[in-house]
Short mmCIF file of N, CA and C in Angstrom, two decimals:
data_model
loop_
_atom_site.label_atom_id
_atom_site.label_comp_id
_atom_site.label_asym_id
_atom_site.label_seq_id
_atom_site.Cartn_x
_atom_site.Cartn_y
_atom_site.Cartn_z
N MET C 1 22.64 -149.16 71.83
CA MET C 1 21.77 -149.41 72.55
C MET C 1 20.87 -148.32 72.61
N LYS C 2 21.62 -147.06 72.65
CA LYS C 2 21.02 -145.48 72.88
C LYS C 2 19.58 -145.84 71.96
N ARG C 3 20.00 -145.76 70.71
CA ARG C 3 19.26 -145.29 69.59
C ARG C 3 18.02 -146.81 69.56
N LEU C 4 18.15 -148.03 70.16
CA LEU C 4 17.75 -148.91 70.55
C LEU C 4 16.44 -148.17 71.36
N LYS C 5 16.69 -147.61 72.60
CA LYS C 5 15.91 -147.59 73.20
C LYS C 5 15.12 -145.70 73.42
N ILE C 6 15.54 -145.55 72.34
CA ILE C 6 14.66 -144.25 71.70
C ILE C 6 13.99 -144.66 70.64
N LEU C 7 14.20 -145.80 69.72
CA LEU C 7 13.14 -146.48 68.75
C LEU C 7 12.34 -146.67 69.31
N SER C 8 12.37 -147.56 70.69
CA SER C 8 11.14 -148.40 71.50
C SER C 8 10.45 -147.33 72.00
N SER C 9 11.13 -146.48 72.48
CA SER C 9 10.17 -145.25 72.83
C SER C 9 8.98 -144.51 71.94
N VAL C 10 9.70 -144.71 70.74
CA VAL C 10 8.78 -143.99 69.68
C VAL C 10 7.41 -144.80 69.30
N LEU C 11 7.92 -145.72 69.10
CA LEU C 11 7.39 -147.03 68.66
C LEU C 11 6.07 -147.49 69.93
N LEU C 12 6.48 -146.91 71.12
CA LEU C 12 5.39 -147.01 72.61
C LEU C 12 4.43 -145.96 72.65
N LEU C 13 5.02 -144.94 72.11
CA LEU C 13 4.21 -143.40 72.04
C LEU C 13 3.36 -143.59 70.49
N THR C 14 4.06 -143.94 69.80
CA THR C 14 3.19 -144.11 68.57
C THR C 14 2.15 -144.86 68.67
N THR C 15 2.00 -146.31 69.42
CA THR C 15 1.39 -147.11 69.56
C THR C 15 0.19 -146.20 70.51
N PHE C 16 0.20 -146.03 71.31
CA PHE C 16 -0.65 -145.38 72.24
C PHE C 16 -1.63 -144.38 71.74
N SER C 17 -0.85 -143.50 70.77
CA SER C 17 -1.78 -142.68 70.06
C SER C 17 -2.63 -143.21 68.70
N LEU C 18 -2.08 -144.46 68.40
CA LEU C 18 -3.09 -144.95 67.80
C LEU C 18 -4.41 -145.55 68.27
N ILE C 19 -3.84 -146.25 69.36
CA ILE C 19 -5.20 -146.92 70.39
C ILE C 19 -5.98 -145.13 71.10
N ALA C 20 -5.61 -144.52 71.04
CA ALA C 20 -6.31 -142.90 71.67
C ALA C 20 -7.74 -142.52 70.51
N VAL C 21 -6.36 -142.81 69.38
CA VAL C 21 -7.55 -142.44 67.95
C VAL C 21 -8.47 -143.20 68.05
N THR C 22 -8.12 -144.34 67.74
CA THR C 22 -9.24 -145.48 67.89
C THR C 22 -10.67 -145.63 68.73
N ALA C 23 -10.05 -145.35 70.11
CA ALA C 23 -10.50 -145.23 70.87
C ALA C 23 -11.81 -143.47 70.50
N ALA C 24 -11.57 -142.69 70.66
CA ALA C 24 -11.90 -141.38 70.48
C ALA C 24 -12.83 -141.29 68.84
N GLU C 25 -12.46 -142.09 67.93
CA GLU C 25 -13.51 -142.28 66.42
C GLU C 25 -14.81 -143.44 67.32
N HIS C 26 -14.81 -144.19 67.89
CA HIS C 26 -15.84 -145.21 68.52
C HIS C 26 -16.44 -144.41 69.18
N THR C 27 -16.17 -143.37 70.12
CA THR C 27 -17.14 -142.76 71.44
C THR C 27 -17.55 -141.34 70.68
N LYS C 28 -16.79 -140.84 69.84
CA LYS C 28 -17.27 -139.25 69.55
C LYS C 28 -18.76 -139.71 69.17
N GLU C 29 -19.21 -138.27 69.47
CA GLU C 29 -20.57 -137.77 69.25
C GLU C 29 -20.96 -138.00 67.56
N PRO C 30 -21.70 -138.40 67.20
CA PRO C 30 -22.44 -137.90 65.67
C PRO C 30 -22.61 -136.55 65.14
N THR C 31 -21.25 -135.85 63.77
CA THR C 31 -21.70 -134.70 63.79
C THR C 31 -23.00 -134.13 63.46
N ILE C 32 -23.59 -132.97 63.49
CA ILE C 32 -24.74 -132.31 62.91
C ILE C 32 -25.18 -132.94 61.46
N LYS C 33 -24.30 -133.32 60.42
CA LYS C 33 -24.45 -133.22 59.43
C LYS C 33 -25.09 -134.85 59.91
N GLU C 34 -24.32 -135.74 60.31
CA GLU C 34 -24.85 -137.48 60.57
C GLU C 34 -26.31 -137.41 61.23
N ASN C 35 -26.28 -135.96 62.34
CA ASN C 35 -27.77 -136.54 63.08
C ASN C 35 -28.72 -136.11 62.00
N LYS C 36 -28.55 -134.93 61.62
CA LYS C 36 -29.40 -134.54 60.31
C LYS C 36 -29.78 -135.76 59.69
N ALA C 37 -29.13 -136.28 58.66
CA ALA C 37 -29.48 -137.75 58.16
C ALA C 37 -30.51 -138.65 58.62
N GLN C 38 -30.20 -138.83 59.98
CA GLN C 38 -30.34 -139.56 60.56
C GLN C 38 -32.11 -139.29 61.02
N ILE C 39 -32.00 -138.24 61.01
CA ILE C 39 -33.26 -137.33 61.19
C ILE C 39 -34.50 -137.57 60.11
N VAL C 40 -33.97 -137.01 59.04
CA VAL C 40 -34.62 -137.00 57.92
C VAL C 40 -35.07 -138.36 57.77
N GLU C 41 -33.64 -139.45 57.53
CA GLU C 41 -34.28 -140.96 57.23
C GLU C 41 -35.37 -141.41 57.78
N ARG C 42 -35.28 -141.21 59.37
CA ARG C 42 -36.30 -141.87 60.60
C ARG C 42 -37.99 -140.85 60.21
N LYS C 43 -37.91 -139.72 60.47
CA LYS C 43 -38.63 -139.22 59.92
C LYS C 43 -40.07 -139.18 58.69
N THR C 44 -39.15 -139.24 57.58
CA THR C 44 -39.88 -139.48 55.90
C THR C 44 -40.92 -139.81 56.10
N ALA C 45 -40.57 -141.32 56.60
CA ALA C 45 -41.74 -142.14 56.77
C ALA C 45 -43.21 -141.49 57.21
N ALA C 46 -43.19 -140.69 57.96
CA ALA C 46 -44.47 -140.06 58.77
C ALA C 46 -45.22 -139.09 57.84
N VAL C 47 -44.84 -138.66 56.59
CA VAL C 47 -45.32 -138.32 55.61
C VAL C 47 -45.83 -138.57 54.70
N GLU C 48 -45.09 -140.27 54.32
CA GLU C 48 -45.81 -141.32 53.59
C GLU C 48 -46.76 -142.10 53.92
N PRO C 49 -47.70 -142.74 53.00
CA PRO C 49 -48.42 -144.11 53.09
C PRO C 49 -47.03 -145.12 53.64
N GLU C 50 -47.29 -145.46 54.83
CA GLU C 50 -46.04 -146.27 55.29
C GLU C 50 -45.64 -147.89 55.13
N THR C 51 -47.05 -148.62 54.45
CA THR C 51 -47.02 -150.06 54.35
C THR C 51 -47.55 -150.35 53.12
N ILE C 52 -47.16 -151.73 52.25
CA ILE C 52 -47.36 -151.98 51.35
C ILE C 52 -49.24 -152.04 51.66
N GLU C 53 -49.28 -152.66 52.86
CA GLU C 53 -50.94 -153.07 53.18
C GLU C 53 -52.13 -151.81 53.00
N GLU C 54 -50.86 -150.76 53.74
CA GLU C 54 -52.23 -149.28 53.39
C GLU C 54 -52.08 -149.08 52.56
N VAL C 55 -51.45 -148.99 51.33
CA VAL C 55 -51.38 -148.51 49.66
C VAL C 55 -52.48 -149.64 49.31
N ALA C 56 -52.29 -150.80 49.51
CA ALA C 56 -53.26 -151.84 48.78
C ALA C 56 -54.54 -151.47 49.43
N ALA C 57 -54.71 -150.99 50.57
CA ALA C 57 -55.91 -150.81 50.87
C ALA C 57 -57.05 -149.49 50.80
N ALA C 58 -55.97 -148.68 49.87
CA ALA C 58 -56.88 -147.39 49.79
C ALA C 58 -57.66 -148.07 48.64
N PRO C 59 -59.17 -147.08 49.32
CA PRO C 59 -60.14 -147.42 48.11
C PRO C 59 -60.12 -146.42 46.99
N GLU C 60 -61.62 -146.44 46.33
CA GLU C 60 -61.10 -145.73 45.07
C GLU C 60 -61.38 -144.29 45.29
N LYS C 61 -60.91 -143.29 44.46
CA LYS C 61 -60.53 -142.17 43.94
C LYS C 61 -61.58 -141.23 44.28
N ILE C 62 -61.85 -140.42 45.24
CA ILE C 62 -62.58 -139.22 45.41
C ILE C 62 -62.91 -138.47 44.35
N LEU C 63 -61.91 -137.55 43.83
CA LEU C 63 -62.17 -137.10 42.81
C LEU C 63 -61.62 -137.60 41.54
N ASP C 64 -62.35 -137.56 40.58
CA ASP C 64 -61.52 -137.59 39.36
C ASP C 64 -60.65 -136.55 39.23
N ILE C 65 -59.14 -136.52 39.69
CA ILE C 65 -58.26 -135.67 39.18
C ILE C 65 -57.11 -136.47 39.13
N PRO C 66 -56.28 -135.61 38.66
CA PRO C 66 -54.95 -136.41 37.93
C PRO C 66 -54.21 -136.59 39.30
N MET C 67 -54.64 -137.46 40.49
CA MET C 67 -54.10 -138.02 41.54
C MET C 67 -54.80 -139.33 41.98
N ASP C 68 -53.42 -140.39 42.36
CA ASP C 68 -54.06 -141.41 42.37
C ASP C 68 -54.93 -141.29 44.00
N ALA C 69 -55.85 -142.30 43.82
CA ALA C 69 -56.77 -142.78 45.04
C ALA C 69 -55.61 -142.47 46.51
N ILE C 70 -54.74 -143.22 46.66
CA ILE C 70 -53.43 -143.36 47.28
C ILE C 70 -53.47 -141.56 48.08
N MET C 71 -53.21 -140.75 47.55
CA MET C 71 -52.68 -139.77 47.68
C MET C 71 -54.11 -138.54 48.16
N GLN C 72 -55.41 -138.95 47.48
CA GLN C 72 -56.29 -138.50 47.99
C GLN C 72 -56.89 -138.75 49.15
N HIS C 73 -57.11 -140.17 49.19
CA HIS C 73 -57.26 -140.42 50.87
C HIS C 73 -56.29 -139.81 52.00
N TRP C 74 -54.91 -140.10 51.61
CA TRP C 74 -54.11 -139.66 52.32
C TRP C 74 -53.98 -138.01 52.74
N ILE C 75 -54.47 -137.20 51.71
CA ILE C 75 -54.65 -135.70 51.81
C ILE C 75 -55.90 -135.64 52.60
N PHE C 76 -56.99 -136.23 52.47
CA PHE C 76 -58.04 -136.08 53.60
C PHE C 76 -57.89 -136.48 54.94
N THR C 77 -57.22 -137.22 54.94
CA THR C 77 -56.71 -138.26 56.43
C THR C 77 -56.18 -137.04 57.08
N CYS C 78 -54.75 -136.52 56.39
CA CYS C 78 -54.45 -135.46 57.39
C CYS C 78 -54.58 -134.18 57.40
N CYS C 79 -55.61 -133.77 56.80
CA CYS C 79 -56.12 -132.88 56.88
C CYS C 79 -57.63 -133.03 57.79
N GLU C 80 -58.11 -134.20 57.93
CA GLU C 80 -59.23 -134.12 59.40
C GLU C 80 -58.28 -133.91 60.89
N SER C 81 -57.39 -134.96 60.36
CA SER C 81 -56.01 -134.50 61.55
C SER C 81 -56.44 -133.20 62.24
N ASP C 82 -55.73 -132.60 61.10
CA ASP C 82 -55.25 -131.04 61.58
C ASP C 82 -56.39 -130.08 61.59
N GLY C 83 -57.55 -130.86 61.01
CA GLY C 83 -58.76 -129.48 61.10
C GLY C 83 -58.74 -128.47 59.81
N ILE C 84 -58.42 -129.05 58.61
CA ILE C 84 -57.95 -128.62 57.54
C ILE C 84 -59.29 -128.42 56.68
N ASP C 85 -59.67 -128.11 55.76
CA ASP C 85 -60.45 -128.38 54.89
C ASP C 85 -59.71 -128.97 53.73
N PRO C 86 -59.83 -130.50 53.22
CA PRO C 86 -59.18 -130.89 52.23
C PRO C 86 -59.57 -130.65 50.83
N PHE C 87 -60.89 -130.09 50.51
CA PHE C 87 -60.43 -129.41 49.09
C PHE C 87 -60.03 -128.24 49.27
N LEU C 88 -59.95 -127.34 50.20
CA LEU C 88 -59.05 -126.48 49.84
C LEU C 88 -57.17 -126.44 49.66
N ILE C 89 -56.84 -127.69 50.08
CA ILE C 89 -55.69 -127.91 49.97
C ILE C 89 -55.90 -128.79 48.38
N ILE C 90 -56.69 -129.97 47.60
CA ILE C 90 -56.86 -129.84 46.72
C ILE C 90 -57.09 -128.77 45.38
N ALA C 91 -57.53 -127.80 45.74
CA ALA C 91 -57.69 -126.78 44.83
C ALA C 91 -56.47 -125.84 44.86
N ILE C 92 -55.47 -125.62 46.10
CA ILE C 92 -54.49 -124.68 45.77
C ILE C 92 -53.38 -125.81 45.07
N ILE C 93 -53.35 -127.15 45.41
CA ILE C 93 -52.62 -127.86 44.24
C ILE C 93 -52.92 -127.35 42.68
N ASP C 94 -54.20 -127.70 42.57
CA ASP C 94 -54.92 -127.54 41.05
C ASP C 94 -53.88 -126.00 40.99
N THR C 95 -54.32 -125.20 41.18
CA THR C 95 -54.34 -123.76 41.02
C THR C 95 -52.57 -123.68 40.67
N GLU C 96 -51.90 -124.06 41.82
CA GLU C 96 -50.43 -124.03 41.78
C GLU C 96 -49.59 -124.63 41.27
N SER C 97 -50.01 -125.71 40.68
CA SER C 97 -49.75 -126.70 39.00
C SER C 97 -50.01 -127.59 38.78
N SER C 98 -51.39 -127.76 38.81
CA SER C 98 -52.09 -128.36 37.95
C SER C 98 -51.63 -130.11 37.95
N PHE C 99 -51.54 -130.45 39.50
CA PHE C 99 -50.99 -131.40 40.06
C PHE C 99 -50.01 -132.30 39.69
N ASN C 100 -48.65 -131.69 39.02
CA ASN C 100 -47.52 -131.55 38.60
C ASN C 100 -46.94 -131.73 39.78
N PRO C 101 -45.97 -132.74 40.25
CA PRO C 101 -45.25 -132.74 41.27
C PRO C 101 -44.08 -132.61 40.81
N LYS C 102 -43.46 -132.36 39.22
CA LYS C 102 -41.77 -131.68 38.86
C LYS C 102 -41.97 -130.17 38.34
N ALA C 103 -43.19 -129.26 39.00
CA ALA C 103 -43.63 -128.19 38.29
C ALA C 103 -42.51 -127.26 39.42
N GLN C 104 -42.27 -126.51 38.24
CA GLN C 104 -40.92 -125.49 38.88
C GLN C 104 -40.98 -123.89 38.65
N ASN C 105 -40.80 -122.72 39.05
CA ASN C 105 -41.32 -122.04 38.81
C ASN C 105 -40.41 -120.88 39.73
N GLY C 106 -38.87 -120.86 39.07
CA GLY C 106 -38.23 -120.26 39.97
C GLY C 106 -37.68 -121.38 41.26
N THR C 107 -37.72 -120.69 42.47
CA THR C 107 -37.62 -121.06 43.58
C THR C 107 -38.89 -122.27 44.22
N CYS C 108 -39.85 -121.93 43.54
CA CYS C 108 -40.82 -122.75 43.92
C CYS C 108 -41.25 -123.62 43.42
N LEU C 109 -41.08 -124.56 44.21
CA LEU C 109 -41.15 -126.17 43.63
C LEU C 109 -42.68 -127.41 44.48
N GLY C 110 -42.40 -128.26 43.04
CA GLY C 110 -43.91 -129.43 43.73
C GLY C 110 -44.55 -128.65 43.44
N MET C 111 -45.68 -129.77 44.13
CA MET C 111 -47.23 -130.14 43.54
C MET C 111 -48.28 -128.35 44.33
N MET C 112 -47.25 -127.69 45.45
CA MET C 112 -47.86 -126.81 46.36
C MET C 112 -47.19 -125.48 45.78
N GLN C 113 -46.02 -126.06 44.70
CA GLN C 113 -45.12 -124.70 45.00
C GLN C 113 -44.39 -124.21 46.02
N ILE C 114 -44.00 -124.60 46.47
CA ILE C 114 -43.32 -124.60 48.20
C ILE C 114 -42.27 -123.72 47.57
N ASN C 115 -41.76 -122.49 47.94
CA ASN C 115 -40.48 -121.93 48.05
C ASN C 115 -39.40 -122.03 49.09
N ALA C 116 -38.56 -122.74 48.14
CA ALA C 116 -37.52 -123.73 48.41
C ALA C 116 -36.51 -122.74 49.41
N ASP C 117 -36.24 -121.58 48.63
CA ASP C 117 -35.25 -120.64 49.74
C ASP C 117 -35.81 -120.51 51.00
N VAL C 118 -37.05 -120.32 51.02
CA VAL C 118 -37.58 -119.86 52.38
C VAL C 118 -38.26 -120.94 53.38
N HIS C 119 -38.44 -122.49 52.99
CA HIS C 119 -39.14 -122.95 53.52
C HIS C 119 -38.21 -124.45 53.30
N GLN C 120 -37.23 -124.37 53.28
CA GLN C 120 -36.15 -126.05 53.49
C GLN C 120 -36.05 -126.32 54.82
N GLY C 121 -35.88 -125.13 55.65
CA GLY C 121 -35.75 -125.46 57.46
C GLY C 121 -36.62 -126.18 57.93
N LEU C 122 -37.78 -125.53 57.20
CA LEU C 122 -39.57 -126.42 57.63
C LEU C 122 -39.75 -127.78 57.40
N LEU C 123 -38.97 -127.87 56.03
CA LEU C 123 -38.80 -129.61 54.62
C LEU C 123 -38.23 -130.06 56.39
N GLU C 124 -37.42 -130.17 56.43
CA GLU C 124 -35.40 -130.33 57.28
C GLU C 124 -36.48 -130.48 58.50
N ALA C 125 -37.29 -130.21 59.44
CA ALA C 125 -37.39 -130.06 60.45
C ALA C 125 -38.78 -131.06 60.70
N MET C 126 -39.74 -131.13 59.57
CA MET C 126 -40.66 -131.99 59.61
C MET C 126 -39.88 -133.47 58.81
N GLY C 127 -38.74 -133.49 58.52
CA GLY C 127 -38.32 -134.85 58.43
C GLY C 127 -37.97 -135.35 56.67
N GLY C 128 -38.37 -134.03 56.24
CA GLY C 128 -38.14 -134.36 54.41
C GLY C 128 -36.75 -133.61 54.15
N ASN C 129 -37.02 -134.21 52.50
CA ASN C 129 -35.04 -133.70 51.94
C ASN C 129 -35.51 -133.59 50.44
N ASP C 130 -36.76 -133.68 50.08
CA ASP C 130 -37.33 -133.55 48.62
C ASP C 130 -38.47 -132.86 48.40
N PHE C 131 -38.82 -131.50 47.80
CA PHE C 131 -39.73 -130.69 47.46
C PHE C 131 -40.60 -131.82 46.35
N TYR C 132 -39.74 -132.28 45.80
CA TYR C 132 -40.43 -133.42 44.60
C TYR C 132 -41.15 -133.93 44.65
N ASN C 133 -40.76 -134.57 45.87
CA ASN C 133 -41.98 -135.95 46.51
C ASN C 133 -42.70 -135.14 46.89
N PRO C 134 -44.07 -136.04 46.53
CA PRO C 134 -45.52 -135.11 46.82
C PRO C 134 -45.70 -134.88 47.86
N TYR C 135 -45.61 -135.95 48.57
CA TYR C 135 -45.88 -136.35 49.90
C TYR C 135 -45.18 -134.98 50.85
N GLN C 136 -44.10 -135.00 50.68
CA GLN C 136 -43.24 -134.09 51.36
C GLN C 136 -43.75 -133.00 50.83
N ASN C 137 -43.75 -132.46 49.62
CA ASN C 137 -44.52 -131.11 49.23
C ASN C 137 -45.63 -130.95 49.96
N ILE C 138 -45.78 -131.29 49.64
CA ILE C 138 -47.65 -131.11 50.19
C ILE C 138 -48.05 -131.30 51.67
N THR C 139 -47.13 -131.90 52.67
CA THR C 139 -47.05 -131.92 54.11
C THR C 139 -46.72 -130.28 54.18
N VAL C 140 -45.92 -129.98 53.66
CA VAL C 140 -45.30 -128.67 53.82
C VAL C 140 -46.46 -127.61 53.89
N GLY C 141 -46.72 -127.41 52.54
CA GLY C 141 -47.78 -126.92 52.11
C GLY C 141 -49.05 -127.14 53.38
N MET C 142 -49.93 -127.92 53.50
CA MET C 142 -50.86 -128.21 54.64
C MET C 142 -50.29 -127.25 56.00
N LYS C 143 -49.27 -127.69 56.15
CA LYS C 143 -48.51 -126.86 57.75
C LYS C 143 -48.54 -125.29 57.23
N LEU C 144 -48.46 -124.91 55.97
CA LEU C 144 -48.14 -123.47 56.00
C LEU C 144 -49.72 -122.87 55.83
N ILE C 145 -50.48 -123.90 55.02
CA ILE C 145 -52.05 -123.17 54.93
C ILE C 145 -52.74 -123.18 56.29
N LYS C 146 -52.69 -124.25 57.21
CA LYS C 146 -52.78 -124.02 58.42
C LYS C 146 -52.28 -123.22 59.27
N ALA C 147 -50.75 -122.57 58.87
CA ALA C 147 -50.38 -121.62 60.38
C ALA C 147 -50.79 -120.44 59.70
N TYR C 148 -51.76 -119.80 58.45
CA TYR C 148 -51.95 -118.90 58.61
C TYR C 148 -53.53 -118.72 58.57
N LEU C 149 -54.46 -119.72 58.19
CA LEU C 149 -55.59 -120.01 58.83
C LEU C 149 -55.86 -120.22 60.25
N ASP C 150 -54.58 -120.50 60.97
CA ASP C 150 -54.70 -120.31 62.84
C ASP C 150 -55.00 -118.73 63.28
N THR C 151 -53.98 -117.57 62.31
CA THR C 151 -53.98 -116.25 62.64
C THR C 151 -55.18 -115.74 62.99
N GLY C 152 -56.34 -116.38 62.29
CA GLY C 152 -58.03 -115.92 62.57
C GLY C 152 -58.20 -115.27 61.67
N LYS C 153 -56.74 -114.52 60.71
CA LYS C 153 -57.82 -113.39 59.67
C LYS C 153 -58.46 -114.03 58.49
N GLY C 154 -58.82 -114.90 58.45
CA GLY C 154 -59.51 -115.33 57.24
C GLY C 154 -59.11 -115.89 56.01
N LEU C 155 -59.85 -116.96 55.69
CA LEU C 155 -59.91 -117.19 54.72
C LEU C 155 -58.78 -116.88 53.56
N ASP C 156 -59.61 -115.42 53.16
CA ASP C 156 -59.05 -114.76 51.94
C ASP C 156 -57.69 -114.01 52.12
N TRP C 157 -57.12 -114.17 53.68
CA TRP C 157 -56.01 -113.35 53.49
C TRP C 157 -55.00 -114.20 53.88
N ALA C 158 -55.31 -115.67 54.49
CA ALA C 158 -54.56 -117.02 54.35
C ALA C 158 -54.04 -117.46 52.92
N LEU C 159 -54.95 -117.53 52.21
CA LEU C 159 -54.76 -117.29 50.41
C LEU C 159 -53.87 -116.70 50.31
N MET C 160 -53.84 -115.21 50.67
CA MET C 160 -52.98 -114.03 49.88
C MET C 160 -51.67 -114.48 50.50
N ALA C 161 -51.94 -114.87 51.58
CA ALA C 161 -50.41 -115.43 52.41
C ALA C 161 -49.85 -115.97 51.84
N TYR C 162 -50.69 -117.46 51.77
CA TYR C 162 -49.72 -118.38 51.10
C TYR C 162 -49.03 -118.10 49.83
N ASN C 163 -50.08 -117.22 49.13
CA ASN C 163 -49.24 -117.18 47.63
C ASN C 163 -48.47 -116.24 47.43
N GLY C 164 -48.46 -114.84 48.63
CA GLY C 164 -47.42 -113.80 48.10
C GLY C 164 -46.70 -113.70 49.46
N GLY C 165 -46.81 -114.10 50.65
CA GLY C 165 -46.36 -113.99 51.93
C GLY C 165 -47.14 -112.95 53.17
N ARG C 166 -46.85 -112.58 54.24
CA ARG C 166 -47.74 -112.13 55.45
C ARG C 166 -47.65 -110.84 54.97
N THR C 167 -46.57 -110.40 54.34
CA THR C 167 -46.79 -109.11 54.21
C THR C 167 -47.64 -108.34 53.03
N TYR C 168 -47.42 -109.13 52.47
CA TYR C 168 -48.23 -108.90 51.31
C TYR C 168 -49.81 -109.12 51.33
N ALA C 169 -50.37 -110.03 52.38
CA ALA C 169 -51.67 -110.46 52.68
C ALA C 169 -52.25 -108.66 53.68
N ASP C 170 -51.41 -108.43 54.35
CA ASP C 170 -51.76 -107.85 55.05
C ASP C 170 -51.85 -106.40 54.13
N GLU C 171 -51.30 -106.03 53.66
CA GLU C 171 -51.02 -104.62 52.58
C GLU C 171 -52.62 -104.88 51.87
N LYS C 172 -52.75 -105.90 50.93
CA LYS C 172 -53.87 -106.16 50.18
C LYS C 172 -55.06 -106.54 51.22
N THR C 173 -55.35 -106.71 52.70
CA THR C 173 -56.15 -106.20 53.76
C THR C 173 -56.39 -105.25 53.91
N GLU C 174 -55.48 -104.37 54.13
CA GLU C 174 -55.25 -103.01 54.54
C GLU C 174 -56.09 -102.29 53.24
N LYS C 175 -55.95 -102.50 52.39
CA LYS C 175 -56.58 -101.63 50.75
C LYS C 175 -57.70 -102.13 50.92
N GLY C 176 -58.47 -103.35 51.70
CA GLY C 176 -59.66 -103.85 50.99
C GLY C 176 -59.64 -104.31 49.66
N GLU C 177 -58.54 -105.29 49.92
CA GLU C 177 -58.87 -105.85 47.94
C GLU C 177 -58.01 -107.49 48.10
N VAL C 178 -58.69 -108.03 47.33
CA VAL C 178 -58.42 -109.47 47.09
C VAL C 178 -58.46 -109.77 45.89
N THR C 179 -57.02 -110.67 45.98
CA THR C 179 -56.56 -111.24 44.89
C THR C 179 -57.27 -111.81 43.72
N ASP C 180 -57.04 -112.25 42.44
CA ASP C 180 -57.48 -113.40 41.67
C ASP C 180 -57.32 -114.26 41.99
N TYR C 181 -56.11 -114.43 42.67
CA TYR C 181 -55.71 -116.03 43.05
C TYR C 181 -56.70 -116.06 44.33
N VAL C 182 -57.20 -115.93 45.02
CA VAL C 182 -58.37 -115.90 46.22
C VAL C 182 -59.21 -116.35 45.42
N TYR C 183 -59.58 -115.70 44.51
CA TYR C 183 -61.41 -115.90 43.70
C TYR C 183 -61.12 -117.49 42.82
N VAL C 184 -59.92 -117.42 42.36
CA VAL C 184 -59.42 -118.93 41.44
C VAL C 184 -59.47 -120.13 42.62
N VAL C 185 -59.30 -119.66 43.67
CA VAL C 185 -59.08 -120.98 44.42
C VAL C 185 -60.40 -121.24 45.42
N LYS C 186 -60.96 -120.61 45.57
CA LYS C 186 -62.57 -120.36 46.22
C LYS C 186 -63.04 -121.34 45.15
N GLU C 187 -63.06 -120.75 43.88
CA GLU C 187 -64.04 -121.35 42.38
C GLU C 187 -63.60 -122.74 42.97
N LYS C 188 -62.28 -122.94 42.92
CA LYS C 188 -61.90 -124.60 42.56
C LYS C 188 -62.55 -125.49 43.89
N ILE C 189 -62.80 -125.05 44.68
CA ILE C 189 -63.21 -125.40 46.05
C ILE C 189 -64.63 -126.16 46.00
N LYS C 190 -65.30 -124.89 45.54
CA LYS C 190 -66.65 -125.00 45.11
C LYS C 190 -66.97 -126.28 44.00
N GLU C 191 -66.32 -126.29 43.27
CA GLU C 191 -66.24 -127.21 42.18
C GLU C 191 -66.14 -128.37 42.66
N TYR C 192 -64.86 -128.83 43.23
CA TYR C 192 -64.76 -130.01 43.86
C TYR C 192 -65.63 -130.35 44.78
N LYS C 193 -66.29 -129.61 45.84
CA LYS C 193 -67.05 -130.15 46.55
C LYS C 193 -68.21 -130.44 45.56
N GLU C 194 -68.74 -129.50 45.13
CA GLU C 194 -70.02 -130.67 44.05
C GLU C 194 -69.41 -131.88 43.21
N ALA C 195 -67.89 -131.38 42.91
CA ALA C 195 -68.20 -132.82 42.35
C ALA C 195 -68.24 -134.21 43.35
N ALA C 196 -67.62 -133.75 44.68
CA ALA C 196 -67.94 -135.05 45.59
C ALA C 196 -69.11 -135.20 45.93
N ASP C 197 -70.15 -134.28 45.63
CA ASP C 197 -71.37 -134.46 46.21
C ASP C 197 -71.48 -133.54 47.62
N LEU C 198 -70.80 -132.93 47.71
CA LEU C 198 -70.65 -132.14 49.66
C LEU C 198 -71.80 -130.82 49.40
#
């Protein structure tokens, strides 16, 4: 009889424990990893054409470059919204990767050669998860160049900062130097504007 009472008590405690654990599993807050995955999934669409209708309605190419009309018009729309010269973005993409979304140079990835080691946090904060996704890559690149331009230090400084970092751009500027990278990008901007008849 005593053994039966002990066994009953153990079974009762085990049942209550299982109920408590099950309830906790259903009411617990999502982990940081789960939240991050949800955020990325929810926001990624914001940096890409959102609907089939939007894609189908894209006009013809603006420029004769190895980039489809959808992406070209998306870049021009984003740049207009952010107050950036779209030809600057096109010229940087050409200079950095020759329009290759799978380009890689060390830790610099994708069309705008974003440094994955440095800018992983920015990609994730903007809802992205893949530097080889051209829309996500270009979105990060546009935000970076805009941040450099917004310093008010000029286009030359912004391009040198994009190419080698702020310290690098400051050092070159203090010496009165402008890198070849700046001249190449600016020449491409001019060429693309002429090609677009602007």
